Amino acid sequence: MSEVSTAGRTGLFRPLSTAGAVATVLGALLPWATFVFNEGPYPAKATLQFFDAPFALSGFRLHLMLFGLAALVVGFTRLPGRGRVLRALGWGVLAVSAVNTVFLISNGGGFGAVSASDGAFAFGCYVGLAGGALLVADNWHASAEPLPRWKFSLPLWAAWLVLLVSFGAVLLLVAATLTAGGLGGAADPYAGPVFLSFLGAAGGLLGGLHGTGLLSWIGELSEKHRLFSVLVLLLCALGLPLTSAGNEYWMTVAANIGVYAATAIGLNIVVGLAGLLDLGYVAFMGIGAFVAANLSGAAASALGIHVPFLLAAVIAAVIAGIFGVIVGSPTLRVRGDYLAIVTLAFGEIFRRAAQNNIGGLTGGANAIPNIPQVELFGLEFNNPVTIGGLQLPGGVLYYFLIVLLVALTMVAFGNLKNSRIGRAWIAIREDEDVARAMGIRTGKAKILAFLTGATLAGLAGAVFAHKTATVSYESFQFLESVTLLAAVILGGMGTIPGAVLGAALLFVLPEKLREFSDYRLLLFGLALVLIMRFRPQGLVPDRHRRAELVAEDVELPAAPKEATA
Amino acid sequence: MSDTVQTGKPLLEVRDLCVAYGAIEAVRSVSFTVQAGQIVSLIGSNGAGKTTTLRTISGLLRPRSGQILFEGRPIHTQPAHAILGMGVAHCPEGRRLFPKMTVEENLLLGAYTRKDEGIAEDVERVYDLFPVLGERRGNKAGLFSGGEQQMLAIGRAMMSRPRLLMLDEPSMGLSPIMTQRIFDTIRDLQRLGTTVLLVEQNALAALAQSDYAHVVDLGRTTIEGTGHDLLADQRVRDAYLGEN
């Protein structure tokens, strides 16, 4: 295998890769299913066509066609990082083909759906799988190639333009990912596979771009123009309602993701920075939500008073923070596994207490329904808004509110991480004994971590209460805590984009994969195992962890110095 | 060296210290004093209780009985950060750097208790003392060699501007040349006004550099004397210098 790739690197023509690319193109043109499914053609008739309408390709077959053509072209160029690009494209083709094949077989009642049945033939999936497998196999050792580093510098306006375009592309990709497959459930029975297939294609695309060194370059560029990047990113986030995701449904989904992303960033302080394993973290979000619900003037609330939203949110955050201190106090005495058990117990106590309507504050099994919508500056947050002729969907104000909340938690996290207390937290995570010898008051610092994390979660909970209009103990179960923890670890411990990405993935997947809900946890667990095996540092790793886990990156800090000298 | 005055008010005084981990007494009866400006060693075999003594002085452990006085004030009831604030720095056994942090971040953590303006200046002073650290200040501490890591550990401890620097096994795992380099540095630090309390298994090197030394055996201080005296002491030579 290594001989093949060595030979391929020097020579221009790579027979196996080219064959894979051709197979991918053919696979895209061949029919994929032998009959029309009961729920309607999958997806949108594209699966039944055979060469007769090559320009009418849509959906996953269009993705395959584009990937195949890209691989064909890249295979004949001397593009730096060519092997990496081809391999990423191959993985994308493989993922797209596999998802659709598995779905067609399971939904079509066996291999007849994807082979031959009643005189009809459909071999698209086999050809597609073979194409992807060839591309991956031929470039199996691409990691040995150095990742290309782009070194040219740009004038300011060009750098800004590049960043603007890049973040705009990210926005479109996010919108396309959100809406891929449609609403799901009964409305669209094919939502799950279409979404997963899109995810595979998006992964292949990003992997391919990364292989050229483009993504690292943009990353460095945005590091250099940090403030500008943050502003553009914020603008892009606020621009989501203007894209294809701009209707009430997707605004709600995006707002929910935002709530969990903000909570995950809070958890990232406790787990990612201070290294305190908290298995009951969602309880703090629950406390914030119940406090806000009780102060909202909802008919079912015990207090029956109505406090303005902003004040209620602050009170919710403060009370959640107080509970953070209460739960944090035992951490002075227990470490590691024992701390996990203490926090686990706290989460369960909270849930049971809420379920049994302790103090009449949680509504018990009836929950607290009909929480009024947020009203700020005379705006009712459930209603659509029109800004100068621009019609924005309902729920968009909640989305804006949550974008601001996430931005706020990001700023808090970023500043804390690089502050004195942030250094103390990281020191405690790395070596608690030495942290004490350095004069760090570890007890105080740990409680402060719990306090900060819980406050942010309480704030997110307050928004959550108004957004969903019903607060029930069922929203704050152990599984939610675990999912949040998984979001932090999956995305990359101790980083902001990691927590957001992790939360987005973990809370959008269940939304999209409702028809697989029986297997959801199984798939979820499997995905986590795979990611932890092949990318233990998380999707967006912290620079400390990157150094620890990826040996080949260790020497990198010295390299640019030589290049500039 | 041997004419150093042992009378005056000591910087550190440990009286009849007893420290236990649960039922196991690691330190039974340790007593010694450290005069300001000296290099004082505690030597002894593995498990004698030297490290436990240092950890107790720096407040990481609580004594079962006995007293620790720093400048005449009892510190054995004080928390670790307060003891560090009084001017006692502890450079732990095995260096114990933060390997994933950069050199500079490690040094800044050493100055964690300080809030004055001179921190950046002191970082530069450490780089002057150990140029190899200054050249690679942005690199992860874990990537450095054992000797360089020991330099960083000493530099980190010095960042709190201590009056008493306690070093636990600074020569552990180092080549003879690097050991010599580290001991030269300790001498330099003494010359600049820092008092040093040294714990070493490498008795030969430690005694040669020490103004005064105590032998710790099975949790008790036994023999004491100037470094030269102990080097000449037959019991010490038999037990710790590998002679028979």
PDB file of C-alpha atoms in Angstrom, chain A residues 29 45 118 138 179 292 306 358 386 450 453 461 485 506-507 518 531 557:
ATOM      1  CA  LEU A  29     -25.718   8.404 -12.591  1.00  0.00           C
ATOM      2  CA  LYS A  45     -37.334  10.551  -7.772  1.00  0.00           C
ATOM      3  CA  ASP A 118     -39.288  -7.273 -11.080  1.00  0.00           C
ATOM      4  CA  ASP A 138      -5.492   4.431  -2.536  1.00  0.00           C
ATOM      5  CA  THR A 179     -32.689  22.329   6.932  1.00  0.00           C
ATOM      6  CA  ALA A 292     -37.810  32.088  35.999  1.00  0.00           C
ATOM      7  CA  HIS A 306     -44.655  38.785  37.518  1.00  0.00           C
ATOM      8  CA  ILE A 358     -41.103  20.287  46.570  1.00  0.00           C
ATOM      9  CA  THR A 386     -40.685  43.307  10.247  1.00  0.00           C
ATOM     10  CA  PHE A 450     -18.964  25.835  40.247  1.00  0.00           C
ATOM     11  CA  GLY A 453     -20.744  27.507  35.662  1.00  0.00           C
ATOM     12  CA  GLY A 461     -32.406  28.056  32.019  1.00  0.00           C
ATOM     13  CA  LEU A 485     -20.810  16.547  29.100  1.00  0.00           C
ATOM     14  CA  LEU A 506     -25.823  16.498  19.923  1.00  0.00           C
ATOM     15  CA  PHE A 507     -29.053  18.450  20.068  1.00  0.00           C
ATOM     16  CA  ASP A 518     -35.420   3.724  19.318  1.00  0.00           C
ATOM     17  CA  ILE A 531     -14.839   9.896  17.897  1.00  0.00           C
ATOM     18  CA  PRO A 557       5.563  25.818  17.341  1.00  0.00           C
TER      19      PRO A 557
END
